Short mmCIF file of C-alpha atoms in Angstrom, two decimals:
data_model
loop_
_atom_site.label_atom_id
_atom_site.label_comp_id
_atom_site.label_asym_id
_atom_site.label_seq_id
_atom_site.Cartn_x
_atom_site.Cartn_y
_atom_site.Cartn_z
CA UNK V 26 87.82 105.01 85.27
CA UNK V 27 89.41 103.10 82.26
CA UNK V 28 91.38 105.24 79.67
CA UNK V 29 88.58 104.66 76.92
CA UNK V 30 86.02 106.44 79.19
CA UNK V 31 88.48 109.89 80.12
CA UNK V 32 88.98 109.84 76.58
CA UNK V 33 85.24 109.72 75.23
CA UNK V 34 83.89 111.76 78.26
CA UNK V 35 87.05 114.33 76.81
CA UNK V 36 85.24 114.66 73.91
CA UNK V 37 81.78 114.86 75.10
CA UNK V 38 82.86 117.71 76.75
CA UNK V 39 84.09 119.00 74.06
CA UNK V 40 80.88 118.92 71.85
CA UNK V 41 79.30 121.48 74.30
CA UNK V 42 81.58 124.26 73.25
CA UNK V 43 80.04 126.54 70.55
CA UNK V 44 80.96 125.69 66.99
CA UNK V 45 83.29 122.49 68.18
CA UNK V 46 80.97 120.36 66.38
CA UNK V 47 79.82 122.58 63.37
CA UNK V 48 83.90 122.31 62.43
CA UNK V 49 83.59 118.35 63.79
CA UNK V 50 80.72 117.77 60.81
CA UNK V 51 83.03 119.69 58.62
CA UNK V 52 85.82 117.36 59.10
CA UNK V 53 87.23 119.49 61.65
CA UNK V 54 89.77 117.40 64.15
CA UNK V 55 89.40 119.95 66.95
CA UNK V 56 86.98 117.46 68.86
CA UNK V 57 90.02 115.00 69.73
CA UNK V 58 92.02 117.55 71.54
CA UNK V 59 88.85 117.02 73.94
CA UNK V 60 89.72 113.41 74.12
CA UNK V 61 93.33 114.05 74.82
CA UNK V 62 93.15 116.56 77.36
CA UNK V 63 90.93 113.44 78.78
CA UNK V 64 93.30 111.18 79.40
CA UNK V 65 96.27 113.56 80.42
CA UNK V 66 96.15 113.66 84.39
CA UNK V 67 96.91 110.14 83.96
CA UNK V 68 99.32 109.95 81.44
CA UNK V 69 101.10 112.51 83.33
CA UNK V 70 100.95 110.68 86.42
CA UNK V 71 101.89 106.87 85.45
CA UNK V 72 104.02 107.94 82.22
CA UNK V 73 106.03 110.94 84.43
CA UNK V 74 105.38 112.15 87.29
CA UNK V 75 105.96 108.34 88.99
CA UNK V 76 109.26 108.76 87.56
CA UNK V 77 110.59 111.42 89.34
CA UNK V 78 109.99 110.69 92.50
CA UNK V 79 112.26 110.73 95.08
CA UNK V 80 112.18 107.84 97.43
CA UNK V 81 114.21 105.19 99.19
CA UNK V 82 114.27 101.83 97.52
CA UNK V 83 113.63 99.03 99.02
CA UNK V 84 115.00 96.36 96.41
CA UNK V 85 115.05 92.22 97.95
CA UNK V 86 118.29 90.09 97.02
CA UNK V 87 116.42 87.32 94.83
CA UNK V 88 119.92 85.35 96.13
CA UNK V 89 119.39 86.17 99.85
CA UNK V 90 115.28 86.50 99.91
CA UNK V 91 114.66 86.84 103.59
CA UNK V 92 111.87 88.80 104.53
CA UNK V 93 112.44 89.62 107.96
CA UNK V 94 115.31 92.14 105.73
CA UNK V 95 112.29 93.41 103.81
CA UNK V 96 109.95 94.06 106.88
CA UNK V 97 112.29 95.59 109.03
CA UNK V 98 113.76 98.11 106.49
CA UNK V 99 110.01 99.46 106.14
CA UNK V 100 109.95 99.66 110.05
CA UNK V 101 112.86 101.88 110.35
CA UNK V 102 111.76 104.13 107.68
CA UNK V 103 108.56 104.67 109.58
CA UNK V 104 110.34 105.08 113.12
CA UNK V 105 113.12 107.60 111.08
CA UNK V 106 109.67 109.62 109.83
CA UNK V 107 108.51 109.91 113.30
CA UNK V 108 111.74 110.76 114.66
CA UNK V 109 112.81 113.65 112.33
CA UNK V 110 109.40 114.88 111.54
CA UNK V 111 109.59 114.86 107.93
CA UNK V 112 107.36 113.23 105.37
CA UNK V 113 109.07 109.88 103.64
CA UNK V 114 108.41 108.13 100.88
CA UNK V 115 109.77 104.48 100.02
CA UNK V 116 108.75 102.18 97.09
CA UNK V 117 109.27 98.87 96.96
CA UNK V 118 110.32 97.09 93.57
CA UNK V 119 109.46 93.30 92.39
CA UNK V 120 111.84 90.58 92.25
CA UNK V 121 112.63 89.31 88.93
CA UNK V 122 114.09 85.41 88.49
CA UNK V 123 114.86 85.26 84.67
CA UNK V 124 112.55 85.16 81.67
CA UNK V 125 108.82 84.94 82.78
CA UNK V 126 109.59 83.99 86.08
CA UNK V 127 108.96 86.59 89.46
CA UNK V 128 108.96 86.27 93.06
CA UNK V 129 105.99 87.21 94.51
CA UNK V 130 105.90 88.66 97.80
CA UNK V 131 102.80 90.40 100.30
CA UNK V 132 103.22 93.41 102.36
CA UNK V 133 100.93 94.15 105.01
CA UNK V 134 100.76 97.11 107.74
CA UNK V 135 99.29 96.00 111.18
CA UNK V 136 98.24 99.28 112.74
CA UNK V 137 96.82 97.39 116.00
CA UNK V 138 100.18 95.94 116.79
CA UNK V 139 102.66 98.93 115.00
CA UNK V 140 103.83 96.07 112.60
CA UNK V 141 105.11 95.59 109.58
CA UNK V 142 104.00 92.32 107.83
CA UNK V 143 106.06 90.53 105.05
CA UNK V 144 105.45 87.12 103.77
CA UNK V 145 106.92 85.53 100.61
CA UNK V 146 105.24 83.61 98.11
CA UNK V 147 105.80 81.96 95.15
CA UNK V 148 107.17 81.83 91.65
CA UNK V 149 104.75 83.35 89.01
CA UNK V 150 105.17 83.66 85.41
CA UNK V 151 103.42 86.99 83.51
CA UNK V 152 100.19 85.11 83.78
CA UNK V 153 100.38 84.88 87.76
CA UNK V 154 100.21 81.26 87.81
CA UNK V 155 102.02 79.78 90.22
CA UNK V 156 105.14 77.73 89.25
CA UNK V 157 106.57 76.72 92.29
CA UNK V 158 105.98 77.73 96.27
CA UNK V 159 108.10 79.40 98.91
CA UNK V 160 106.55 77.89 101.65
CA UNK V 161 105.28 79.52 104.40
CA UNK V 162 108.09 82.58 104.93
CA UNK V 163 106.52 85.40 107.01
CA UNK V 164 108.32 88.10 109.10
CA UNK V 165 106.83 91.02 111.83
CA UNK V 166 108.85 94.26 112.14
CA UNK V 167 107.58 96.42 115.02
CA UNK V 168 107.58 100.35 114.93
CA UNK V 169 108.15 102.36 117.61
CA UNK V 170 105.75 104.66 116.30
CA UNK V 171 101.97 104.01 115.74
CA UNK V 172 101.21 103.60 112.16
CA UNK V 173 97.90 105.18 110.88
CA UNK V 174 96.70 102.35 108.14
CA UNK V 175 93.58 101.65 107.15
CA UNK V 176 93.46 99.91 103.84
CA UNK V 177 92.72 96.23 104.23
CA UNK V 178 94.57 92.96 103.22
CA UNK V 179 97.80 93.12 102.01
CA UNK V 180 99.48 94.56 98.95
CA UNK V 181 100.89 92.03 96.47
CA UNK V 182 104.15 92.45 94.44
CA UNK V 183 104.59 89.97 91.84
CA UNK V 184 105.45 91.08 87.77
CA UNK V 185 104.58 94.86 87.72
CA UNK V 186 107.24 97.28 90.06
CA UNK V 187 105.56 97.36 93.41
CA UNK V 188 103.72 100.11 94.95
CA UNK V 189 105.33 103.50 96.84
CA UNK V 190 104.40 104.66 99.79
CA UNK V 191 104.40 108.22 102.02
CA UNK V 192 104.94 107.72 105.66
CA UNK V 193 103.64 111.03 107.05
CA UNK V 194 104.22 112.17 110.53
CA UNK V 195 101.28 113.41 111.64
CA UNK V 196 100.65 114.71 115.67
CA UNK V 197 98.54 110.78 116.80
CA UNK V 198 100.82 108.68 114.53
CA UNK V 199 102.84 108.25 111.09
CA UNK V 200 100.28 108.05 107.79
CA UNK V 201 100.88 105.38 105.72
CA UNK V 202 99.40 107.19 101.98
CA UNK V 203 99.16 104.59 99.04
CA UNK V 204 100.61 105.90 95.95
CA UNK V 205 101.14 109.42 97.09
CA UNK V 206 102.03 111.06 93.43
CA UNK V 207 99.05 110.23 91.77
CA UNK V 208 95.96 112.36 91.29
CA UNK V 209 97.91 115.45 93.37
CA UNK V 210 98.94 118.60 91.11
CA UNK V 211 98.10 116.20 87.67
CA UNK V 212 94.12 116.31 88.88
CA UNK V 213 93.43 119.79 90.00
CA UNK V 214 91.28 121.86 88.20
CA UNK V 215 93.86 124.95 88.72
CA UNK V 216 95.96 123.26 86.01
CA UNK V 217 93.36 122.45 83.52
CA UNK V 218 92.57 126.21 83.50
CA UNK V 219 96.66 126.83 83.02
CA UNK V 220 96.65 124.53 80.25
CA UNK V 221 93.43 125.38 79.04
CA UNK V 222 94.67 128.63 78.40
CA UNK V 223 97.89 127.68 77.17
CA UNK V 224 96.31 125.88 74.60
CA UNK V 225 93.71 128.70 73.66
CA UNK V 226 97.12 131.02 72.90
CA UNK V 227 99.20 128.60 70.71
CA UNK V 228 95.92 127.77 68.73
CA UNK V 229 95.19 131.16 68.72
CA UNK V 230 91.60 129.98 69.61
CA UNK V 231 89.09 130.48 72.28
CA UNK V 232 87.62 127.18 71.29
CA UNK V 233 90.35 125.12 71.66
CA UNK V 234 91.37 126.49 75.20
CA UNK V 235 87.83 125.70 75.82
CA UNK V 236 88.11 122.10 74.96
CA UNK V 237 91.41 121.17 76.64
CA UNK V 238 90.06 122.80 80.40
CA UNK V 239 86.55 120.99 79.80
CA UNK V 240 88.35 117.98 78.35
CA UNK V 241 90.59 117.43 81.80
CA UNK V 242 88.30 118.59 83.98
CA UNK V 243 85.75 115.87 83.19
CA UNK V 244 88.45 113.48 83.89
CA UNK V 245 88.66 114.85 87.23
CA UNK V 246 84.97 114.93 87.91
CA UNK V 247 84.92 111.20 86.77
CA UNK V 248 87.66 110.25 88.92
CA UNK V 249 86.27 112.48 91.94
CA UNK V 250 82.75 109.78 91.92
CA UNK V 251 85.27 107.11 93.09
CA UNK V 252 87.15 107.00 96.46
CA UNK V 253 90.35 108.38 96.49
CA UNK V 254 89.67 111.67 95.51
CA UNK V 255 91.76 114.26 93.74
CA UNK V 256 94.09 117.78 94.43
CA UNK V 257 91.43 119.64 93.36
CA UNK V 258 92.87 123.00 93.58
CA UNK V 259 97.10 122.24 93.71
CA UNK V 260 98.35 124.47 94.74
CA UNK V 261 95.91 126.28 97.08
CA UNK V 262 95.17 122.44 98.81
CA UNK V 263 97.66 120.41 99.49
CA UNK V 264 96.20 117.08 100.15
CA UNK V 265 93.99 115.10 98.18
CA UNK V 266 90.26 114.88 99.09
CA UNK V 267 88.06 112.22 100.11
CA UNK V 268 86.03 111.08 96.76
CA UNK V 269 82.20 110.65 96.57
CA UNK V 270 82.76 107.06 96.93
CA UNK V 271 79.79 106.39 94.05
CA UNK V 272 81.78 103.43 92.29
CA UNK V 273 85.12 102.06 91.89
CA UNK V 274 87.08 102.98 88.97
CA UNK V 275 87.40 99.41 87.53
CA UNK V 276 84.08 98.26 87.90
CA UNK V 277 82.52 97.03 84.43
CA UNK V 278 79.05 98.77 84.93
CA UNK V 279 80.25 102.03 86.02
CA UNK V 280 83.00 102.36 83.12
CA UNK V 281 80.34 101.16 80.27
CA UNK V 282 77.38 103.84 81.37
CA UNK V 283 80.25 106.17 81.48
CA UNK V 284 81.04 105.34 77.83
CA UNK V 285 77.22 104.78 76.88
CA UNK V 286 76.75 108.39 78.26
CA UNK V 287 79.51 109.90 76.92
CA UNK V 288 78.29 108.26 73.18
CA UNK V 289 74.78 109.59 73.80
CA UNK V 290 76.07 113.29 74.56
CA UNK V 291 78.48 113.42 71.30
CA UNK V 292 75.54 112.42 68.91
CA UNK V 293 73.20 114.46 70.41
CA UNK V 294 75.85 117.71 70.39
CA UNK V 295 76.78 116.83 66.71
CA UNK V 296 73.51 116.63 65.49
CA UNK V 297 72.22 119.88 67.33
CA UNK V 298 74.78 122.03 66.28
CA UNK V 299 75.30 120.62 62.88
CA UNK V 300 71.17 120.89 61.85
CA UNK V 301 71.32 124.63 61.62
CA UNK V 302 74.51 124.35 59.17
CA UNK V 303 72.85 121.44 57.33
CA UNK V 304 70.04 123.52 56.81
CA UNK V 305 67.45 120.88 58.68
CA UNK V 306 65.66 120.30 61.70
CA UNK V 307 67.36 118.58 64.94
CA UNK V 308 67.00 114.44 64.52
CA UNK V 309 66.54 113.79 68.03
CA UNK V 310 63.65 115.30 70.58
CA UNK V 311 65.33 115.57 73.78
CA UNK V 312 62.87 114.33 76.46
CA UNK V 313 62.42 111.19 74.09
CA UNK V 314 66.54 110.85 73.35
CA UNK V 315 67.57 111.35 76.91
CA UNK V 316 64.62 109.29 77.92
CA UNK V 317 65.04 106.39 76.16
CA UNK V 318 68.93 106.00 75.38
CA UNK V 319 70.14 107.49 78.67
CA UNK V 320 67.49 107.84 81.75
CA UNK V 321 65.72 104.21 81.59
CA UNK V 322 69.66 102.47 80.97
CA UNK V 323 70.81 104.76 83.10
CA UNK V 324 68.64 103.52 85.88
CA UNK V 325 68.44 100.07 85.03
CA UNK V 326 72.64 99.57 85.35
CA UNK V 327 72.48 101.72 88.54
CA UNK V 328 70.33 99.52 90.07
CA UNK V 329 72.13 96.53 89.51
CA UNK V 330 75.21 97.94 90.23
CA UNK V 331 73.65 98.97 93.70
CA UNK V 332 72.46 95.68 94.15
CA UNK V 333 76.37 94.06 93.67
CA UNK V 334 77.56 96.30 95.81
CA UNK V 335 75.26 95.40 98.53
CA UNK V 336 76.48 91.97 98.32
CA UNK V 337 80.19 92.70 99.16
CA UNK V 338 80.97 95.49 101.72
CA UNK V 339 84.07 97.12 101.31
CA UNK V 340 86.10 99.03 103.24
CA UNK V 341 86.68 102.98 102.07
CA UNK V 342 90.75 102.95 102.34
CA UNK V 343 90.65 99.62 100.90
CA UNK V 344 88.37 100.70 97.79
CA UNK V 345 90.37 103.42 97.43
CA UNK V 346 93.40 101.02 96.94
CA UNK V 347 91.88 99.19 94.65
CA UNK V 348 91.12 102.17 92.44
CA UNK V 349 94.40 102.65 92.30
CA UNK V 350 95.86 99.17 91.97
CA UNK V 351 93.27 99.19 88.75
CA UNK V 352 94.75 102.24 87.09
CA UNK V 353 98.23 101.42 87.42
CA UNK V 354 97.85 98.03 86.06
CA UNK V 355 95.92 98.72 82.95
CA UNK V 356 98.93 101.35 82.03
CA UNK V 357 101.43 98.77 82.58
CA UNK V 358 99.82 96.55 79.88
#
């Protein structure tokens, strides 16, 4: 999901805990820590926790741009996992030229053939239009060991760092995890009770520890609809699980009912619990309310989002990629 939606569905949450929006009527700016706690996992994850990763680079020589160098460096790091049975995790950075000018180059694991693929492409500015070509420049790198890789195409680095990657020795062959810091110990509902109740004690509230646990945790019920799933419970699990695989997180339908329903559930709150302060009746009847500005949308965008998605099959891994691929790139704008 887009930042704007963890942040409003943050605050929606928010509105459900007793007397948030009485003091939200009264001016109170208590709500926002809802929309805050929203977007944390993934501030902490793309502002942070990316940061401190420990990984081997693999960084091409612009001057010497061969990619059988790139493609065979990846190889051995996957043969050295299998050999010393121990988790390792590489990332592999862009190739800048000068001012508005990057070497793009594709990265592609063959798991039928235990292969690493490499090809290079061409010069792109920040707009990814192609100033001049590279010609066709593609390089195989064999493994000894079998790679476990599902995801499908190839993975493009051009003007934003390019991705990391976990190669995980597991007993039938080395996993090949996309992106293997994000949504682990940031998205588990174990630490949005920590910080929940971190925040209750330096606010000296019940309320506000209320709001930050409800605000983070409906970012990690959001996230859990798509495919890549989430740490739910770091540190009692230790891997991330599968999503529900309902959506993709950059899709435009999914991210505006998200927002639409999110909108719906804050004026609804605020005028409930405001009324009885006001002195007045509730504006909104429920059945009609929910009816009208949430069921019959609701349905009418889920069925033509079903009906896109039926027109293009995609594969799980390579949806959840794309989730990912989604997130990082909107925080690198």
């Amino acid at each position: 999901m887009k930042g704007i939606t963890h942040f409003l569905a943050g605050i929606a949450a928010a509105t459900f805990v007793p007397g948030v929006a009485e003091s939200a009527a009264q001016g109170s700016y208590l709500i926002l820590l809802g929309g805050f706690f929203g977007l944390l996992p993934d501030w902490l994850d793309f502002k942070f926790v990316r940061y401190f990763e420990h990984h081997i680079d693999i960084d091409p020589d612009p001057a010497n741009l061969d990619p059988q160098i790139i493609a065979g460096a990846v190889a051995a790091e996957i043969d050295r996992a299998a050999d010393t049975h121990r988790s390792i995790r590489l990332q592999l950075h862009n190739i800048p030229l000068g001012p508005n000018r990057w070497r793009q180059y594709r990265i592609r694991f063959d798991a039928e053939r235990s292969e690493v693929v490499v090809s290079i492409g061409p010069i792109v500015n920040t707009a990814l239009a192609p100033l001049a070509e590279a010609g066709q420049r593609v390089a195989r790198a064999r493994t000894t060991a079998r790679i476990d890789y599902t995801y499908d195409g190839e993975m493009t680095v051009d003007i934003f760092n390019g991705p990391s990657f976990a190669f995980v020795p597991k007993a039938h062959a080395v996993e090949v995890q996309f992106l293997p810091w994000h949504r682990a110990w940031s998205h588990s509902f174990t630490l949005a009770a920590v910080l929940g109740l971190i925040t209750g004690v330096l606010f000296g509230s019940i309320q506000a520890g209320l709001v930050a646990f409800l605000g983070m945790s409906a970012h990690i019920v959001e996230d859990q609809l798509g495919y890549l799933g989430s740490n739910l419970f770091w540190p009692i699990t230790k891997e991330r699980s599968a999503g529900a695989r309902l959506l993709h997180s950059g899709d435009a339908i999914p991210n505006f009912l998200a927002v639409w329903t999110a909108l719906v559930l804050i004026l609804f709150n605020l005028d409930r619990f405001s009324a009885p302060v006001q002195n007045r009746e509730p504006l909104f009847n429920p059945p009609i309310y929910f009816g009208a500005l949430l069921l019959l949308p609701g349905l009418i965008l889920i069925g033509v989002y079903a009906w896109e998605r039926r027109k293009v099959q995609v594969q799980r891994a390579a949806a959840q990629q794309a989730d990912i691929v989604a997130e990082l790139a909107e925080t690198e704008v």
